[in-house]
C-alpha positions as semicolon CSV with decimal commas, in nm:
position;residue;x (nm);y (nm);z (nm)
1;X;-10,426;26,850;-10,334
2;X;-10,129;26,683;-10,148
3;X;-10,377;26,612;-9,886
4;X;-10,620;26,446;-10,062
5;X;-10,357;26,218;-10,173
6;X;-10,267;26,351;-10,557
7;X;-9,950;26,433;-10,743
8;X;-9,977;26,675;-11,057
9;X;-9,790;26,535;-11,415
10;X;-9,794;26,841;-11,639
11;X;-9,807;26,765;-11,980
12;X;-9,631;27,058;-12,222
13;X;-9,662;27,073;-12,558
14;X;-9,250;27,053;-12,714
15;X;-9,397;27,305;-13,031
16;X;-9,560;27,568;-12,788
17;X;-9,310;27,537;-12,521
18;X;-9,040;27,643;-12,783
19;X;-9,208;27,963;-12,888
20;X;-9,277;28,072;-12,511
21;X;-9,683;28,008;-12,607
22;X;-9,751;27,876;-12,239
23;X;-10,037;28,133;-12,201
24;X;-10,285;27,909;-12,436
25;X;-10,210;27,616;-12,232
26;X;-10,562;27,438;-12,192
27;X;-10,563;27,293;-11,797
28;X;-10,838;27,054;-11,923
29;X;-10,647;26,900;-12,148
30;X;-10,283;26,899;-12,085
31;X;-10,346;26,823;-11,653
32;X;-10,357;26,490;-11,550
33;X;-10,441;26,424;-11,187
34;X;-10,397;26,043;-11,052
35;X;-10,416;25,886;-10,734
36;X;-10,053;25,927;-10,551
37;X;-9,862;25,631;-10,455
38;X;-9,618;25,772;-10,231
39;X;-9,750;25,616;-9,889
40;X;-9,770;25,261;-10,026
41;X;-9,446;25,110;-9,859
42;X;-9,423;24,893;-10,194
43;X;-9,310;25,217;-10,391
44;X;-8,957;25,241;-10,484
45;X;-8,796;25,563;-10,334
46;X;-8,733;25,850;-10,512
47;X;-8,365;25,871;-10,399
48;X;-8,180;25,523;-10,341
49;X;-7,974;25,532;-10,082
50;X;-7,599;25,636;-10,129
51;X;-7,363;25,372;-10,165
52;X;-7,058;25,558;-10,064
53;X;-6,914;25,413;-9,740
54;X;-6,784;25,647;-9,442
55;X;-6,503;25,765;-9,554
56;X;-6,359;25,693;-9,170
57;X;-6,449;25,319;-9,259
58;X;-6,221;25,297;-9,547
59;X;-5,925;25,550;-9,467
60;X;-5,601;25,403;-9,364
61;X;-5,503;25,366;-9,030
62;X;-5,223;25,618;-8,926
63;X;-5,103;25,397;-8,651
64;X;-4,769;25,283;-8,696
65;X;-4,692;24,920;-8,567
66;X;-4,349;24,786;-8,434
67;X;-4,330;24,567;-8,713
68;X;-4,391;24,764;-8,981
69;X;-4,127;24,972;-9,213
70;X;-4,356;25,271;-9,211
71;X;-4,288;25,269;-8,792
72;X;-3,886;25,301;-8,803
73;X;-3,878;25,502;-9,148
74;X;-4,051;25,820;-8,928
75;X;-3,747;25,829;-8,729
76;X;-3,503;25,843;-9,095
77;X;-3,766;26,170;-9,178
78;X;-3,509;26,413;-9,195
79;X;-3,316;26,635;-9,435
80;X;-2,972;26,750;-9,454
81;X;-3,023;27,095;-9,309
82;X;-3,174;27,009;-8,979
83;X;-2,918;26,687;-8,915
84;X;-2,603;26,980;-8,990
85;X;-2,805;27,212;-8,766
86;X;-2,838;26,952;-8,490
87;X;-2,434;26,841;-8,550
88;X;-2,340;27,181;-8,558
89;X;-2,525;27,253;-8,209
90;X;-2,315;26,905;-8,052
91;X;-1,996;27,065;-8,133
92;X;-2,069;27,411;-8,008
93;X;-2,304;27,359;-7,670
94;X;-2,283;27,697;-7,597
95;X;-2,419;27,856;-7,301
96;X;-2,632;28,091;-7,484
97;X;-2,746;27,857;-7,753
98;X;-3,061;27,690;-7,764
99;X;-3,109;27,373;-7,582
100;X;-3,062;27,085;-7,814
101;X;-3,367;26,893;-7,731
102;X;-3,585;27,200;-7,834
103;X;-3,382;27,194;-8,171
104;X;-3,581;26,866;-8,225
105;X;-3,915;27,022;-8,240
106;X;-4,073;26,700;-8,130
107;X;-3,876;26,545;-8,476
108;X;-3,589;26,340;-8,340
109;X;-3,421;26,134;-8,579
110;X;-3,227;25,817;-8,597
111;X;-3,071;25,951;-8,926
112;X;-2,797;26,137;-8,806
113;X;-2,703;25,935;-8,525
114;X;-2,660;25,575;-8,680
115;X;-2,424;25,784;-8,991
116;X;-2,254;25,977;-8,715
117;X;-2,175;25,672;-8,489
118;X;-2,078;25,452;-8,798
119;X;-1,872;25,736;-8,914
120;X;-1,676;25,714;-8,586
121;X;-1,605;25,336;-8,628
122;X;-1,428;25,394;-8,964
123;X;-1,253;25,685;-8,890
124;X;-1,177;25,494;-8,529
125;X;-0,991;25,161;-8,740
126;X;-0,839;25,418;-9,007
127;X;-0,621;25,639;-8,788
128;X;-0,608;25,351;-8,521
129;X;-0,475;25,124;-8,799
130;X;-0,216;25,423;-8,906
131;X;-0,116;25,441;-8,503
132;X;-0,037;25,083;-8,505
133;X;0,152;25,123;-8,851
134;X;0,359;25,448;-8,713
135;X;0,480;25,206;-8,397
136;X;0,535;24,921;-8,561
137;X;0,877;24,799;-8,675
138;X;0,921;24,824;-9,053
139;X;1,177;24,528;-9,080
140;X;0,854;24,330;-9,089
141;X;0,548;24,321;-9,278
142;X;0,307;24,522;-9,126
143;X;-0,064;24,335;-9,108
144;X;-0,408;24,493;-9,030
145;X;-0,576;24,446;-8,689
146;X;-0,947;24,405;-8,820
147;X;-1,016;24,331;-8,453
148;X;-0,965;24,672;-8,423
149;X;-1,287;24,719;-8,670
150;X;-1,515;24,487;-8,431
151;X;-1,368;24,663;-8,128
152;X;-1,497;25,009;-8,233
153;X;-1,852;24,863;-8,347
154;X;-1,896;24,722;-8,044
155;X;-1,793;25,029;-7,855
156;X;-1,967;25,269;-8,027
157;X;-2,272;25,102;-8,142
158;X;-2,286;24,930;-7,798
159;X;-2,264;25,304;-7,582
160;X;-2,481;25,476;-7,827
161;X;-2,775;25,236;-7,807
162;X;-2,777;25,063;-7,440
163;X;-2,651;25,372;-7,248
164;X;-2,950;25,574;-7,373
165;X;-3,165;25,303;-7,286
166;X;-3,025;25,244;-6,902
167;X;-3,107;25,628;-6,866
168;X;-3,412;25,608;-6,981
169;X;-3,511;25,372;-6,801
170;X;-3,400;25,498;-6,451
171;X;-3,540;25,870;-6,558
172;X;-3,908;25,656;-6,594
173;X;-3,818;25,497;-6,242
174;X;-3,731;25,806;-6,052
175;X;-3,969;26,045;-6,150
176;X;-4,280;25,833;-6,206
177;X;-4,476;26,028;-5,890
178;X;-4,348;26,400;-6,082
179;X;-4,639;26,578;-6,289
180;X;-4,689;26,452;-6,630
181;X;-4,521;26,670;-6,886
182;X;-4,262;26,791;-6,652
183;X;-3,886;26,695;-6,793
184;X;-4,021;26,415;-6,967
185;X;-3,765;26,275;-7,255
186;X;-3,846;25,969;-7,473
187;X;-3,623;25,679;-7,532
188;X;-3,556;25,812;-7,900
189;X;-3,487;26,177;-7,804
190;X;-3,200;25,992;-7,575
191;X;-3,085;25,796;-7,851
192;X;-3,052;26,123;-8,064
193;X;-2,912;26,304;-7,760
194;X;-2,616;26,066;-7,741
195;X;-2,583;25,966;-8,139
196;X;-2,534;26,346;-8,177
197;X;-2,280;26,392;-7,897
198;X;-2,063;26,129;-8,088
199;X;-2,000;26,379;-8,377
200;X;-1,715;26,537;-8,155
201;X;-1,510;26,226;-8,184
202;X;-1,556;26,248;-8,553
203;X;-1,242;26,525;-8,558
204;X;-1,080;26,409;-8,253
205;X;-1,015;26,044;-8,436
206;X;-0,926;26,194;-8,743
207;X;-0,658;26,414;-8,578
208;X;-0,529;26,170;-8,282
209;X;-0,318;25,928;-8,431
210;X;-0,038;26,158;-8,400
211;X;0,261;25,921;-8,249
212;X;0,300;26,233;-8,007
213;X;0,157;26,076;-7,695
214;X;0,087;26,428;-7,512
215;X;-0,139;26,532;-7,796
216;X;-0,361;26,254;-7,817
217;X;-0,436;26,264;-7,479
218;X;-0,543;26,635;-7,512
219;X;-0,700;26,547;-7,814
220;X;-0,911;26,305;-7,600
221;X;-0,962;26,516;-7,335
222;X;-1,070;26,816;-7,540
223;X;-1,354;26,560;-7,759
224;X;-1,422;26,431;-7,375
225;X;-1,528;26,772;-7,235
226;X;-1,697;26,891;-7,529
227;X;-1,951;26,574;-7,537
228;X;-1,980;26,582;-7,166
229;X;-2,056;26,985;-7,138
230;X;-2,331;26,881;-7,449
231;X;-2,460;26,575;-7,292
232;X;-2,469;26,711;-6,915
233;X;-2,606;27,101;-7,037
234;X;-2,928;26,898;-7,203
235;X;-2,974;26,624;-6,961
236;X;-2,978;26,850;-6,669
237;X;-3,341;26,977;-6,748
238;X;-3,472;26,644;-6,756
239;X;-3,270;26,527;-6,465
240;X;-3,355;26,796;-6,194
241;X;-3,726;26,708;-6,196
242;X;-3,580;26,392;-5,950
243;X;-3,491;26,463;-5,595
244;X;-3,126;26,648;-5,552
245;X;-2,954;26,328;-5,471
246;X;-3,092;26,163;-5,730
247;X;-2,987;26,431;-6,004
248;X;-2,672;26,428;-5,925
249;X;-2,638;26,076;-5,918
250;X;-2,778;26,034;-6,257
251;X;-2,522;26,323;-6,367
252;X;-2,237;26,166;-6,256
253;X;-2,336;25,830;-6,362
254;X;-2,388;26,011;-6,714
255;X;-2,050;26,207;-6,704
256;X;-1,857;25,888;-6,543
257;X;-1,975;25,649;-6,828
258;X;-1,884;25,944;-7,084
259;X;-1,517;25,903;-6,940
260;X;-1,516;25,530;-6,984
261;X;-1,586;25,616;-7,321
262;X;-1,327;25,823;-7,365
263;X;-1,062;25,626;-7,207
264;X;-1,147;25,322;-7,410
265;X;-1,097;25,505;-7,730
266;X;-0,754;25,644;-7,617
267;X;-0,587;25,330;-7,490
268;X;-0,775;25,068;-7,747
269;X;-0,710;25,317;-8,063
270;X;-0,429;25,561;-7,971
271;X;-0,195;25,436;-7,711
């Protein structure tokens, strides 16, 4: 009958549907046949069309933008465990230890480097402050050198973030005809390479304002090695992917800036 252009209505009795009586049902009298509508365009369609939009259309973009919180809060992602983990691997670069970069798991953080590095600046004015005190003469009111509070900001804060940066940038220079993939490091790994290899100075201030002259400078010395061995075991990796002259160029340039570091916090803090 669909081809003749017919739909079927069925008509049930309620009273004989209930008792199951369908048997007696008289096709005479309870089928109704009438001319289908379905073809005429003018019909209204059986199923109106969803009004649920793509649900791509609607989600949220997960691209984060410079200027956006959501863009430097990914970098602050971090818990406690991983940021003592990552400390813990600064102070001991050990030979056999894993390479701190893959201790980052493609998650570096800002966290523990901006703490770390302010950490430092404190600790830098306390026990540079308690130097001054210990060489001063007591006949005469001792005042506080807050200079000495804008001189560690600016060293520390200034050699954490630009240093990284100047590497970075001549790593992209030198090796832009390597494969892709091959040594690459981004700008914030660097940043988290160097905020972590401040932690050593974190003891070495605490401990150097000894007025013992010898001792702070081995104090120095021993924070200076540790950081360098740490900063030159991961870099080398990343490094070696240049030519040979270039490598070792970058190295020393690395290990040489490291030293002015050093220096600077011994004769500026501790002399």
């Amino acid at each position: 009958m669909a081809n003749r252009g017919y739909d079927v209505v069925v008509d049930v009795d309620d009273h004989e549907a209930s008792l199951g009586d369908l048997g007696h049902t008289d096709l005479q009298e309870d089928l109704e046949f009438h001319h289908s509508n379905f073809n005429d365009p003018t019909y209204p369609s059986k199923i109106p069309p969803s009004s649920t939009q793509n649900p791509s259309s609607t989600a949220p973009s997960s691209k984060r933008y410079l200027w956006t919180l959501s863009f430097y809060a990914q970098y602050f992602d971090v818990d406690t465990t991983a940021v003592l983990h990552r400390c813990f691997s600064a102070l001991l670069p050990l030979p056999r230890r894993q390479p701190f970069l893959d201790t980052l798991d493609g998650n570096p953080d800002l966290y523990g480097p901006f703490w770390i590095a302010t950490t430092v600046v404190f600790i830098l004015f306390l026990t540079g402050t308690i130097s001054q005190y210990l060489a001063s003469h007591h006949d005469k009111a001792f005042v506080y050198n807050f200079k000495l509070l804008s001189g560690a900001a600016g060293l520390v804060y200034g050699y954490t973030a630009f240093v990284p940066v100047g590497l970075w940038g001549a790593l992209k220079w030198f090796s832009k005809n390597n494969v892709p993939g091959e040594g690459n490091i981004n700008l914030v790994e660097c940043w988290a390479l160097y905020g972590y290899a401040n932690v050593i100075w974190i003891p070495v201030a605490v401990i150097s304002w000894s007025p013992i002259a010898i001792l702070n400078y081995v104090f120095v010395a021993v924070g200076f090695a540790v950081s360098a061995a740490f900063l030159t075991r991961n870099l080398w990796p990343v490094v070696s992917v240049t030519e040979a002259k270039v490598s070792r160029g970058l190295v020393l340039a690395v290990v040489g800036l490291h030293a002015g570091l050093a220096i600077a916090i011994k004769f500026l803090f501790f002399a």
